[in-house]
Amino acid sequence: MELQSFALTVLILSPIPRVDVLLDPFRPGVLESLNLSPDNLLGKNPRLIIARLTGFRRDGPYANMAGHDINYLAVSGILSQLGRTEEPPYPPANILADFAGGGLMCALGILLALLERTASGKGQLVEHNMVDGAGYLGSMMRYARKTALWDRPRGKNVLDGGCPWYDVYLCKDGAYMAVGALEPQFFRRLIDGLELPELENPTAREDRANWPAIRERFRLRFLEKTRPEWEQIFDRTDACCTPVLNQQELEDNGYEQRLPVGLQASSGLTIGASQSWTGTAIAPGNEGLDMLRQWFGWKLEREFQIVGGGLVKTDIAKL
């Protein structure tokens, strides 16, 4: 439906007195152009939480530009720190800005606003953008630039692939093992499993000049066995060496996604085995009429009509 239509404004305003949270996913100024400013909405429901989520900041040179996860990461500074040395920066799909820095951080803001409402009884505006969300998640990387942990170019630091005992190695069968043996005691367990006792010297280990040679020793050693063989060697040890499992083998082995947080006193709905691997996207007509009846008591042709695939309120005069 055309966003500028009066009918749409009426449609959105209709349930506002009974709504807890309103999500605004549009660019700055869109809701205001529909006479749906935060002041107007809060005037109709003082307990309403209005969550505004944009990609770029709502001010600055990018505010009215289109963008995607990679763009928000780019201007946050985080993308410049991701990837191998001598290669362009590499984004981790759309996990950091869209999901973690965007949706998840915005949900946290909503929860905080709901918590505050229990004390004040008042709603409020929650403003969030993916640039600041991703930047906040990358705070450690930004601060670490002033320390020995991350004071070198991309791909040459301890946690970004520069350190030979914090990296991924190819095995004989084409699969991979992940190594994260940062602490000395874990490094010793790794060396034991690889049967490379000559690399145990802690002083030589910390000398970055030796890292290329150590990496080459690791690379050649891992190529001597298959991933299952390395798994058997490092299983139940503190070597911080684990297989890189792909999604298909997890599915084939019956892996089930669990709730990310477990609450003992108020447990959430479990995620079924089928839902771990097959998601259902929301689409027009997916039980929408039932939801409107359950949430608002609306019925087709009584409170609304379907015009051009969208909803139009029928009782505009009452509003």
mmCIF file of N, CA and C in Angstrom, residues 92 103 129 214 219 223 275 289 311 314 316:
data_model
loop_
_atom_site.group_PDB
_atom_site.id
_atom_site.type_symbol
_atom_site.label_atom_id
_atom_site.label_comp_id
_atom_site.label_asym_id
_atom_site.label_seq_id
_atom_site.Cartn_x
_atom_site.Cartn_y
_atom_site.Cartn_z
ATOM 1 N N PRO A 92 31.813 -10.985 7.706
ATOM 2 C CA PRO A 92 31.279 -12.299 8.092
ATOM 3 C C PRO A 92 29.789 -12.397 7.776
ATOM 4 N N GLY A 103 19.418 -6.080 15.100
ATOM 5 C CA GLY A 103 18.238 -6.633 15.743
ATOM 6 C C GLY A 103 18.429 -6.986 17.205
ATOM 7 N N ASN A 129 20.929 2.210 15.818
ATOM 8 C CA ASN A 129 21.371 2.025 14.440
ATOM 9 C C ASN A 129 22.456 0.961 14.399
ATOM 10 N N ILE A 214 56.726 -21.415 12.734
ATOM 11 C CA ILE A 214 55.825 -22.242 13.530
ATOM 12 C C ILE A 214 54.553 -22.553 12.736
ATOM 13 N N ARG A 219 51.107 -26.244 9.652
ATOM 14 C CA ARG A 219 50.423 -26.503 8.379
ATOM 15 C C ARG A 219 50.786 -27.879 7.834
ATOM 16 N N LEU A 223 48.398 -31.600 7.726
ATOM 17 C CA LEU A 223 48.172 -32.250 6.441
ATOM 18 C C LEU A 223 48.506 -33.743 6.466
ATOM 19 N N GLN A 275 12.597 -27.325 13.286
ATOM 20 C CA GLN A 275 12.847 -25.890 13.244
ATOM 21 C C GLN A 275 14.325 -25.554 13.289
ATOM 22 N N LEU A 289 -5.111 -12.983 8.983
ATOM 23 C CA LEU A 289 -6.463 -12.688 9.432
ATOM 24 C C LEU A 289 -6.700 -13.210 10.844
ATOM 25 N N LEU A 311 -4.145 -3.652 3.758
ATOM 26 C CA LEU A 311 -5.308 -3.446 4.604
ATOM 27 C C LEU A 311 -5.742 -1.994 4.595
ATOM 28 N N THR A 314 -11.976 0.297 7.825
ATOM 29 C CA THR A 314 -13.292 0.672 7.304
ATOM 30 C C THR A 314 -14.020 1.668 8.196
ATOM 31 N N ILE A 316 -12.934 4.584 9.468
ATOM 32 C CA ILE A 316 -12.100 5.785 9.538
ATOM 33 C C ILE A 316 -12.848 6.932 10.224
#
